[in-house]
PDB file of C-alpha atoms in Angstrom:
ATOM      1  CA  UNK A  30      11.689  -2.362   2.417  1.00 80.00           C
ATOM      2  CA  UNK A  31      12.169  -1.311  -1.539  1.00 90.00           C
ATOM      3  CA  UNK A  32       9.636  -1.985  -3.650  1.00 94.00           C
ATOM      4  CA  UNK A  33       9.135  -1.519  -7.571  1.00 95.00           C
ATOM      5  CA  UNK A  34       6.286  -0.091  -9.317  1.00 96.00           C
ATOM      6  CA  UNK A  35       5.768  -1.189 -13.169  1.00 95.00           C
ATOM      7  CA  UNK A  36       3.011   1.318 -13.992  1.00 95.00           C
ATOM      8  CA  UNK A  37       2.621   3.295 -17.255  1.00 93.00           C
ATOM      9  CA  UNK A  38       0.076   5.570 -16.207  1.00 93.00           C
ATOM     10  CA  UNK A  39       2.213   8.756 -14.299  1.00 93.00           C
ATOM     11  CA  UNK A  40      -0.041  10.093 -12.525  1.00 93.00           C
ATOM     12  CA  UNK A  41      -1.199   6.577 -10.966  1.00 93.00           C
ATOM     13  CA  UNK A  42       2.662   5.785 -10.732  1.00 93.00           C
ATOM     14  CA  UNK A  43       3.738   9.250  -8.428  1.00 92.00           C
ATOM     15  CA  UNK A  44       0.171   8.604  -6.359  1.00 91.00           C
ATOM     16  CA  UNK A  45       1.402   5.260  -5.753  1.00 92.00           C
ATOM     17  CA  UNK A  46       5.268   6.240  -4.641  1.00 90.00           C
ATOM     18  CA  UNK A  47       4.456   8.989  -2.851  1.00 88.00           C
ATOM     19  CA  UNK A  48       1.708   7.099  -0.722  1.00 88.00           C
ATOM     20  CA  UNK A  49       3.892   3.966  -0.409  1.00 89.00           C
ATOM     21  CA  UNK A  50       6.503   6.555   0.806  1.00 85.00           C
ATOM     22  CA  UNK A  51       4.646   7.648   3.306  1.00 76.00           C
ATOM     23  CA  UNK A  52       3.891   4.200   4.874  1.00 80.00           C
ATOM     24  CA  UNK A  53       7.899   3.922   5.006  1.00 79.00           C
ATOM     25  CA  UNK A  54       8.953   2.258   1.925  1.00 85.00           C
ATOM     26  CA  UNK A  55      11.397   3.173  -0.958  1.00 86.00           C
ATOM     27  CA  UNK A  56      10.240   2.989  -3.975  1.00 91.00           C
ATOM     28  CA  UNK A  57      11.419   2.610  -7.725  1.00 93.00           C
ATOM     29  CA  UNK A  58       9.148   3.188 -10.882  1.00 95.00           C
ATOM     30  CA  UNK A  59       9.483   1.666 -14.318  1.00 95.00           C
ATOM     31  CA  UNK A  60       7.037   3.112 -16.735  1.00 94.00           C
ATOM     32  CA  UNK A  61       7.188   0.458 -19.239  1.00 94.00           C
ATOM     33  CA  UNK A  62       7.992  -3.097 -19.767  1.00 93.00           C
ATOM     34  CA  UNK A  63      11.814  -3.134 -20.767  1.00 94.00           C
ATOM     35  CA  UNK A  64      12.639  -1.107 -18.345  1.00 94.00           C
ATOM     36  CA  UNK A  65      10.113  -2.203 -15.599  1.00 93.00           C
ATOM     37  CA  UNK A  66      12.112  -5.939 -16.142  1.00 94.00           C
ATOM     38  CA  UNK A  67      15.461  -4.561 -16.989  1.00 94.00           C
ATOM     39  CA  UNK A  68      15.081  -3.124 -12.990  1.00 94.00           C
ATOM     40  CA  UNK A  69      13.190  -6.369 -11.533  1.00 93.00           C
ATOM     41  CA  UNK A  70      15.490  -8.490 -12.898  1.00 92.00           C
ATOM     42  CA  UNK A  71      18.864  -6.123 -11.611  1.00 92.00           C
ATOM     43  CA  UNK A  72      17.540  -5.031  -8.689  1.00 90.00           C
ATOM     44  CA  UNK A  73      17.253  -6.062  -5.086  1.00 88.00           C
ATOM     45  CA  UNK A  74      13.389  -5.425  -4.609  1.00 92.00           C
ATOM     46  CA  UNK A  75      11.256  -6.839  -1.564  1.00 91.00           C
ATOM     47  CA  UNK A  76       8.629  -6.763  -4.006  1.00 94.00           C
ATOM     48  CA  UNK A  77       6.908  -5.586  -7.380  1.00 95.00           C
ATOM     49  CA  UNK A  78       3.779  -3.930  -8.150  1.00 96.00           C
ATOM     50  CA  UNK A  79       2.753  -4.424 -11.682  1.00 94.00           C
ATOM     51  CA  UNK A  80       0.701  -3.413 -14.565  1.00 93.00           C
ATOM     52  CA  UNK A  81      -1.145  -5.947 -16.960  1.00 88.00           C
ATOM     53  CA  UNK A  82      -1.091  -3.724 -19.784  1.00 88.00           C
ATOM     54  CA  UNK A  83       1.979  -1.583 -20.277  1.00 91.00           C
ATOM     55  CA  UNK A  84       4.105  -0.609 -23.127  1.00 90.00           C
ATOM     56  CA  UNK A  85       7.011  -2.242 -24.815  1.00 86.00           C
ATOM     57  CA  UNK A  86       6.472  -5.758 -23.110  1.00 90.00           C
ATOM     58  CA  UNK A  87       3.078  -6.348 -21.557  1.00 89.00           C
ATOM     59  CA  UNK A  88       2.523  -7.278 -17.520  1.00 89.00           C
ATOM     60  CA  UNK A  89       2.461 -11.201 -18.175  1.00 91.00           C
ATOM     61  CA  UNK A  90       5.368 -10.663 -20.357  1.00 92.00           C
ATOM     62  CA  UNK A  91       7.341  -9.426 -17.292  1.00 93.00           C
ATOM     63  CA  UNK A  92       6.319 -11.881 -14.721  1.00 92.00           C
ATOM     64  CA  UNK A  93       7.053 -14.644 -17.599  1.00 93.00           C
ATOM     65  CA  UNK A  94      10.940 -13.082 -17.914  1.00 93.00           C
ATOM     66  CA  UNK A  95      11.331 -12.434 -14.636  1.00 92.00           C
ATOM     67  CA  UNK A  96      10.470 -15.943 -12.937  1.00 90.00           C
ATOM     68  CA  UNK A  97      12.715 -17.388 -14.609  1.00 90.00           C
ATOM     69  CA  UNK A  98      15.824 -15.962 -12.689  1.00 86.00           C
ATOM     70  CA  UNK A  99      13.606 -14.369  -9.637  1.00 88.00           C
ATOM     71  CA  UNK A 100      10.753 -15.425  -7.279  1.00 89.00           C
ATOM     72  CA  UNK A 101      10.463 -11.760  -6.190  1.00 91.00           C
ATOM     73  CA  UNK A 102       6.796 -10.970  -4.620  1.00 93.00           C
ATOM     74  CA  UNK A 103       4.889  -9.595  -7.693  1.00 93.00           C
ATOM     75  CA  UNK A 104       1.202  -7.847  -6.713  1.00 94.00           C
ATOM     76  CA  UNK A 105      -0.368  -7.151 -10.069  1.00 91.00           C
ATOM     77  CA  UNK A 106      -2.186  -4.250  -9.852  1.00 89.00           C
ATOM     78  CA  UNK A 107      -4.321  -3.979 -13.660  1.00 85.00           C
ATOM     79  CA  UNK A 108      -7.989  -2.815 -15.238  1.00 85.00           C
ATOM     80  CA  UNK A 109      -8.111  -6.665 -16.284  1.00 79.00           C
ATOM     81  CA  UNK A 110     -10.556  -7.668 -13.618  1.00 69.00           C
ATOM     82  CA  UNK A 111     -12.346 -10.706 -15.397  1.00 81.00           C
ATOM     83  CA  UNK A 112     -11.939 -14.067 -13.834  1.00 82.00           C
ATOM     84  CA  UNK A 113      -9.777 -15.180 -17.167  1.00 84.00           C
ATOM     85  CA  UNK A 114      -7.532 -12.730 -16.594  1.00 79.00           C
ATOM     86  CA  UNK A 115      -6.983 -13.037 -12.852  1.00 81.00           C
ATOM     87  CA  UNK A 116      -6.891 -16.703 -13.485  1.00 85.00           C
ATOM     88  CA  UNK A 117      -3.837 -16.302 -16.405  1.00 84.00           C
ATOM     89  CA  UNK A 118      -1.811 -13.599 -13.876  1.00 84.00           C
ATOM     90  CA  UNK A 119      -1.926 -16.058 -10.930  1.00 85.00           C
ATOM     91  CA  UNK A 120      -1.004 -18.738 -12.964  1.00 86.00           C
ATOM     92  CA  UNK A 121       1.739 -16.844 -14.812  1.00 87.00           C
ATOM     93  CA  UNK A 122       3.510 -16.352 -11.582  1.00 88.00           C
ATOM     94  CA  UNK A 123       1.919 -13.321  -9.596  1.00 90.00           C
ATOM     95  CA  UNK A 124       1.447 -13.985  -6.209  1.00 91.00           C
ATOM     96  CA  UNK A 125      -1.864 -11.275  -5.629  1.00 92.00           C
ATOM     97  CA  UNK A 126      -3.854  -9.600  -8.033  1.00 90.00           C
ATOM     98  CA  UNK A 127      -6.066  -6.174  -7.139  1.00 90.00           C
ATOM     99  CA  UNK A 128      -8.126  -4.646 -10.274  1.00 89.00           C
ATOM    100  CA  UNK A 129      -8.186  -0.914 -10.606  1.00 88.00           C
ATOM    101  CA  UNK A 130     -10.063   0.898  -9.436  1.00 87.00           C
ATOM    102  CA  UNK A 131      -8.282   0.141  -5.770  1.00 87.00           C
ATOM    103  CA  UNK A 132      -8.544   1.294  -2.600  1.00 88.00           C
ATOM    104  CA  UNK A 133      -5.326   2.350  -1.581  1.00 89.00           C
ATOM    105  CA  UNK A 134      -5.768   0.926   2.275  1.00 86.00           C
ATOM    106  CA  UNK A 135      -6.216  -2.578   0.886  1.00 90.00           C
ATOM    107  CA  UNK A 136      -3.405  -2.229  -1.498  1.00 92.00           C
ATOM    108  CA  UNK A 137      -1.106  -1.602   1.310  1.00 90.00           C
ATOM    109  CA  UNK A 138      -2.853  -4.536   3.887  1.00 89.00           C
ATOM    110  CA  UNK A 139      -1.604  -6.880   0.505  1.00 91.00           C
ATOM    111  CA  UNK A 140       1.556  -5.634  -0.088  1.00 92.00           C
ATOM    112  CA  UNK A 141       1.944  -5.942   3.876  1.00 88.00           C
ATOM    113  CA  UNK A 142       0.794  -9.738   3.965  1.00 89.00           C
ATOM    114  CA  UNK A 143       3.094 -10.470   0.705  1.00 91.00           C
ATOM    115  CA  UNK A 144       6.111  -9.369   2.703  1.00 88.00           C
ATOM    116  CA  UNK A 145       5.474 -10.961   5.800  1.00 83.00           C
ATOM    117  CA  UNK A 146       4.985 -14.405   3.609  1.00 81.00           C
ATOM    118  CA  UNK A 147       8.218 -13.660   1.688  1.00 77.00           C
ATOM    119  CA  UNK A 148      10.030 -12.561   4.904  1.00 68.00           C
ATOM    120  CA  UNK A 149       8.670 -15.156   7.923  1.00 58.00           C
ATOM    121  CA  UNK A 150      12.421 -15.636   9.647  1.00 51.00           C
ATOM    122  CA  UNK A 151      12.668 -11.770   9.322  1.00 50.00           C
ATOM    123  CA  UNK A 152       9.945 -11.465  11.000  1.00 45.00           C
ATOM    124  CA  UNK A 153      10.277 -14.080  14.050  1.00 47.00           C
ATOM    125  CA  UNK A 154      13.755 -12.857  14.419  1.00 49.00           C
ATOM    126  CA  UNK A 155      13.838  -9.298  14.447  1.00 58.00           C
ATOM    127  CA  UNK A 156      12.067  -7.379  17.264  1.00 70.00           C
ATOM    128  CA  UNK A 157       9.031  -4.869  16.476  1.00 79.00           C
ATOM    129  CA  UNK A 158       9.259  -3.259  19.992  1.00 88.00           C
ATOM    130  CA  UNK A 159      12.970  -1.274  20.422  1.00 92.00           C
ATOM    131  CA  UNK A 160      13.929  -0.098  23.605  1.00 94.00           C
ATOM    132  CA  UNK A 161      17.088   2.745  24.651  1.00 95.00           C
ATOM    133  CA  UNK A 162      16.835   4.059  28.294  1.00 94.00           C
ATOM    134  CA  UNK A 163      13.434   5.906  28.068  1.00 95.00           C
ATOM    135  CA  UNK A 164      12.848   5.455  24.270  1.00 96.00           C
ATOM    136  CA  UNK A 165      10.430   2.990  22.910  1.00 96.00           C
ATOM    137  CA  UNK A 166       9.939   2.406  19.362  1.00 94.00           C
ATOM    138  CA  UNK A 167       7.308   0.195  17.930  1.00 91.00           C
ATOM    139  CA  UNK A 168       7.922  -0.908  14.507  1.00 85.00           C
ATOM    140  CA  UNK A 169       4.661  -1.696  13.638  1.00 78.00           C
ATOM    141  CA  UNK A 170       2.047   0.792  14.800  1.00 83.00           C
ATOM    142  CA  UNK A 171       4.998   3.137  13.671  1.00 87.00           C
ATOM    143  CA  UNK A 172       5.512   5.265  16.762  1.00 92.00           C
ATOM    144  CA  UNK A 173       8.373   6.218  19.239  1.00 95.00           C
ATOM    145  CA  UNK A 174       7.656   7.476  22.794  1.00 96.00           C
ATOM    146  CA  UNK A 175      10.345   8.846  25.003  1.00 96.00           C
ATOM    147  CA  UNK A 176      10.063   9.115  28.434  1.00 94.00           C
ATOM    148  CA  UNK A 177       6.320   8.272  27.734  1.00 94.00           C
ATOM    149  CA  UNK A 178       5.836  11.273  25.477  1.00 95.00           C
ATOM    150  CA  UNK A 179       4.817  10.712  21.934  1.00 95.00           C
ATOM    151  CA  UNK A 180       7.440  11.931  19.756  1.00 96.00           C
ATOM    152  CA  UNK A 181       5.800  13.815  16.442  1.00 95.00           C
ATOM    153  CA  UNK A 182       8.098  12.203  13.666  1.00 93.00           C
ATOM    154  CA  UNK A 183       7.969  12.616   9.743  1.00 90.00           C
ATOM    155  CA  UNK A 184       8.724   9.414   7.646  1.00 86.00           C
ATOM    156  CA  UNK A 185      12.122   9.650   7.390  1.00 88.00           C
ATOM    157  CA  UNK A 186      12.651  10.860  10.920  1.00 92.00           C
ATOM    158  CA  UNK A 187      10.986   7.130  12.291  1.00 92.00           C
ATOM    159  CA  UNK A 188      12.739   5.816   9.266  1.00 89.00           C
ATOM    160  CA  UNK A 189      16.340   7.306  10.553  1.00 93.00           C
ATOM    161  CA  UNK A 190      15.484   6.851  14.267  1.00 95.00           C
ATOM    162  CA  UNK A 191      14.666   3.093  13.817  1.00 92.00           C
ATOM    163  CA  UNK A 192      17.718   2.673  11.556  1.00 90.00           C
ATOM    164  CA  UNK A 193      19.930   4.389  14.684  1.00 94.00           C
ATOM    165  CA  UNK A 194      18.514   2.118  17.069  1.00 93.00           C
ATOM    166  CA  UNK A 195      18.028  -1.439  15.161  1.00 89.00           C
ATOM    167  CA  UNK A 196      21.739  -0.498  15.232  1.00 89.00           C
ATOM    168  CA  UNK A 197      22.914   1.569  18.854  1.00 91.00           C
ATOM    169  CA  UNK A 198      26.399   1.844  19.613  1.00 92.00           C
ATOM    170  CA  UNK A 199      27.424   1.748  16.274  1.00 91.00           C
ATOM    171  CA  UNK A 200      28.974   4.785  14.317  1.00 91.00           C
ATOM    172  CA  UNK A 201      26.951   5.153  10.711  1.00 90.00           C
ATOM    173  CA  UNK A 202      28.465   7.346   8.313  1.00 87.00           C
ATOM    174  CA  UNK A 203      26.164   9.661   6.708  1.00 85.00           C
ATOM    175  CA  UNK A 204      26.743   7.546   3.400  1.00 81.00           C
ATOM    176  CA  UNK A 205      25.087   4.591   5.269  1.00 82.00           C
ATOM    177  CA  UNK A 206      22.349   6.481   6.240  1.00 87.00           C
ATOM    178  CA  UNK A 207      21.733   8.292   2.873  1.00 84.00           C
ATOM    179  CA  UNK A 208      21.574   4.925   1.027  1.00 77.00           C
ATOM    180  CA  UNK A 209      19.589   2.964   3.871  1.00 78.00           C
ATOM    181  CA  UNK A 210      16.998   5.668   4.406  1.00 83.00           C
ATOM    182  CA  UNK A 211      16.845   8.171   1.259  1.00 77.00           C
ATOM    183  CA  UNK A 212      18.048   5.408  -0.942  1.00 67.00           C
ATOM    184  CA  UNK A 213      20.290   7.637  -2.732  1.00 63.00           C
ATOM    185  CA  UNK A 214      24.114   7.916  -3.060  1.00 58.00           C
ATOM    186  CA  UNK A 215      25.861  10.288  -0.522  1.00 51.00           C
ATOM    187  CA  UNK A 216      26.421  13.777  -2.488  1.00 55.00           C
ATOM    188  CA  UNK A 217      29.105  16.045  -0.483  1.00 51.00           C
ATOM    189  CA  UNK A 218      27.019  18.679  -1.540  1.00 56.00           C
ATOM    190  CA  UNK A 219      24.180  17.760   0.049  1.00 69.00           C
ATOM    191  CA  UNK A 220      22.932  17.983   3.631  1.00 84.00           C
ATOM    192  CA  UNK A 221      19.830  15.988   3.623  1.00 87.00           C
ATOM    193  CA  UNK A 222      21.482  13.698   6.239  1.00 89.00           C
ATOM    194  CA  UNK A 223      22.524  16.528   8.414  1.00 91.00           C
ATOM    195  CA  UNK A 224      19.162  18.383   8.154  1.00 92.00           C
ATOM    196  CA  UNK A 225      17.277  15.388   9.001  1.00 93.00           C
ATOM    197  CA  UNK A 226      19.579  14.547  12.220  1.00 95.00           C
ATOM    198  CA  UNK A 227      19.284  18.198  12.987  1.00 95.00           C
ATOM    199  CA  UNK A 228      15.146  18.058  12.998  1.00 95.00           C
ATOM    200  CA  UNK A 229      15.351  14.706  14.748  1.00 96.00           C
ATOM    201  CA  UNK A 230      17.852  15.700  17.919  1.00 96.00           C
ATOM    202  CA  UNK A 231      15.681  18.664  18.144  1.00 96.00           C
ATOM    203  CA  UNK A 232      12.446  16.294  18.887  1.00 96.00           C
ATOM    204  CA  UNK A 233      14.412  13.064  20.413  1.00 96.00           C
ATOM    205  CA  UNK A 234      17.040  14.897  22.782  1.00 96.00           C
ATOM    206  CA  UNK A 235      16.390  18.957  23.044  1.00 95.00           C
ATOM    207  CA  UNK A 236      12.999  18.156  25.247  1.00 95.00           C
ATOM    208  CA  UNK A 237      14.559  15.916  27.919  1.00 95.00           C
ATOM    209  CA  UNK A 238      17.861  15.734  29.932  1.00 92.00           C
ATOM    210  CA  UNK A 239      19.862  13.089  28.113  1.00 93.00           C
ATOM    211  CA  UNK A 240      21.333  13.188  24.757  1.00 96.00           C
ATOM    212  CA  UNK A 241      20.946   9.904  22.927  1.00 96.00           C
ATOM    213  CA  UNK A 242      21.879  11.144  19.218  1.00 96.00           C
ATOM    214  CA  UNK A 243      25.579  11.647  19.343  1.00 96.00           C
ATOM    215  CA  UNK A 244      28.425  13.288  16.335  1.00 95.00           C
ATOM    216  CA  UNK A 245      31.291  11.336  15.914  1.00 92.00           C
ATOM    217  CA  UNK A 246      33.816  14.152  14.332  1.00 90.00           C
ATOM    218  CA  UNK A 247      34.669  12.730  10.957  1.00 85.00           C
ATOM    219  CA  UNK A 248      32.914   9.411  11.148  1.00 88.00           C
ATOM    220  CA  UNK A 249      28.937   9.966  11.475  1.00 91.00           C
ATOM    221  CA  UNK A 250      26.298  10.043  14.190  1.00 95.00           C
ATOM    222  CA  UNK A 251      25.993   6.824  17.086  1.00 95.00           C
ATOM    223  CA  UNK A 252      22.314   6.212  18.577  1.00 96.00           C
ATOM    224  CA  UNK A 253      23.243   4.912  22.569  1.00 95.00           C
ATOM    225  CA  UNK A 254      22.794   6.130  25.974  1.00 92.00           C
ATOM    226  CA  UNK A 255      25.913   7.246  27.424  1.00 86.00           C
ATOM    227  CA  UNK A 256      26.680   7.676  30.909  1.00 76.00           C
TER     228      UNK A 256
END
């Protein structure tokens, strides 16, 4: 899931991405209006987090602009806590509002509920539980067992695991999995990819008898259980 955050405030803005982060999303910031809407309104976002009060164009400014080409999820997330105000964001097209100061556990059960509302058919159709001879992942409590062992994964180890298995038997190049799990564009000259399949083979395969992470020469790496 990629979300946006409109937030003006920097420190608030790198709390927020690299918390959100850490709960497995990719996330975007905009530190102003123009370019907070100039992104919203280009962009493929799951959903927005927004300031009321930001430079260039204000919050309600935003949300104005932007429903009229996008019903993208919008949380507004603002120090403008009186009813009025709540009352005038809803009504301008937010669909949740949480005043600052926030806990950031509830910020995340909202931005949870607003996806599963903007996604139900994702959700009734894809499975949380994923199964590959003796692995189990479990989308939602975020965990992967193999063999009935826990497997201690980072963020972007679940992140590239589930990726590999939504998807076994089939070959994803390393510029697939750059852009789907680091959101970036493939850089020859990089080797985040290979690092992170390297730390992830070491805890999914190197502990047990079966290899299930496999290198296709050329091509990329294939999640399946092979005789």
């Amino acid at each position: 899931m990629k979300l946006l955050v409109i937030e003006d405030e920097i420190k608030l803005a790198e709390y927020l991405r690299k918390g959100l982060s850490e709960e497995g999303y990719v996330v975007d910031l905009a530190h102003n209006g123009i370019d907070g809407l100039h992104l919203a309104s280009t962009g493929d976002y799951d959903l927005l987090i927004l300031d009321g009060m930001l430079p260039g164009i204000d919050g309600l400014a935003v949300l104005t602009a932007l429903r009229q080409s996008k019903q993208t999820p919008v949380l507004m997330l603002t120090a403008r806590g009186q009813v009025e105000d709540r009352v005038r964001g809803l009504q301008t097209g937010a669909d949740d509002y949480l005043v600052k100061p926030f806990a950031f556990s509830e910020l995340v059960a909202r931005i949870q509920v607003l996806l599963r509302r903007s996604h139900p058919s994702r959700s009734d159709a894809e499975p949380t539980l994923l199964h590959l001879a003796d692995l189990d992942v479990d989308l939602v409590r975020r965990k992967a067992t193999r063999a009935g062992q826990r497997l201690d994964l980072t963020v972007k180890e679940f992140n590239l695991l589930s990726l590999l298995l939504r998807r076994h038997g089939e070959v994803l190049s390393r510029t697939e999995l750059a852009e789907q799990v680091w959101d970036m564009h493939f850089d020859s000259e990089t080797n985040v990819v290979e690092v992170a399949v390297r730390r992830l083979r070491n805890k999914l395969d190197t502990p047990f008898d079966r290899t299930l992470l496999h290198t296709v020469r050329g091509m990329g790496y294939v999640l399946e259980a092979r005789e």
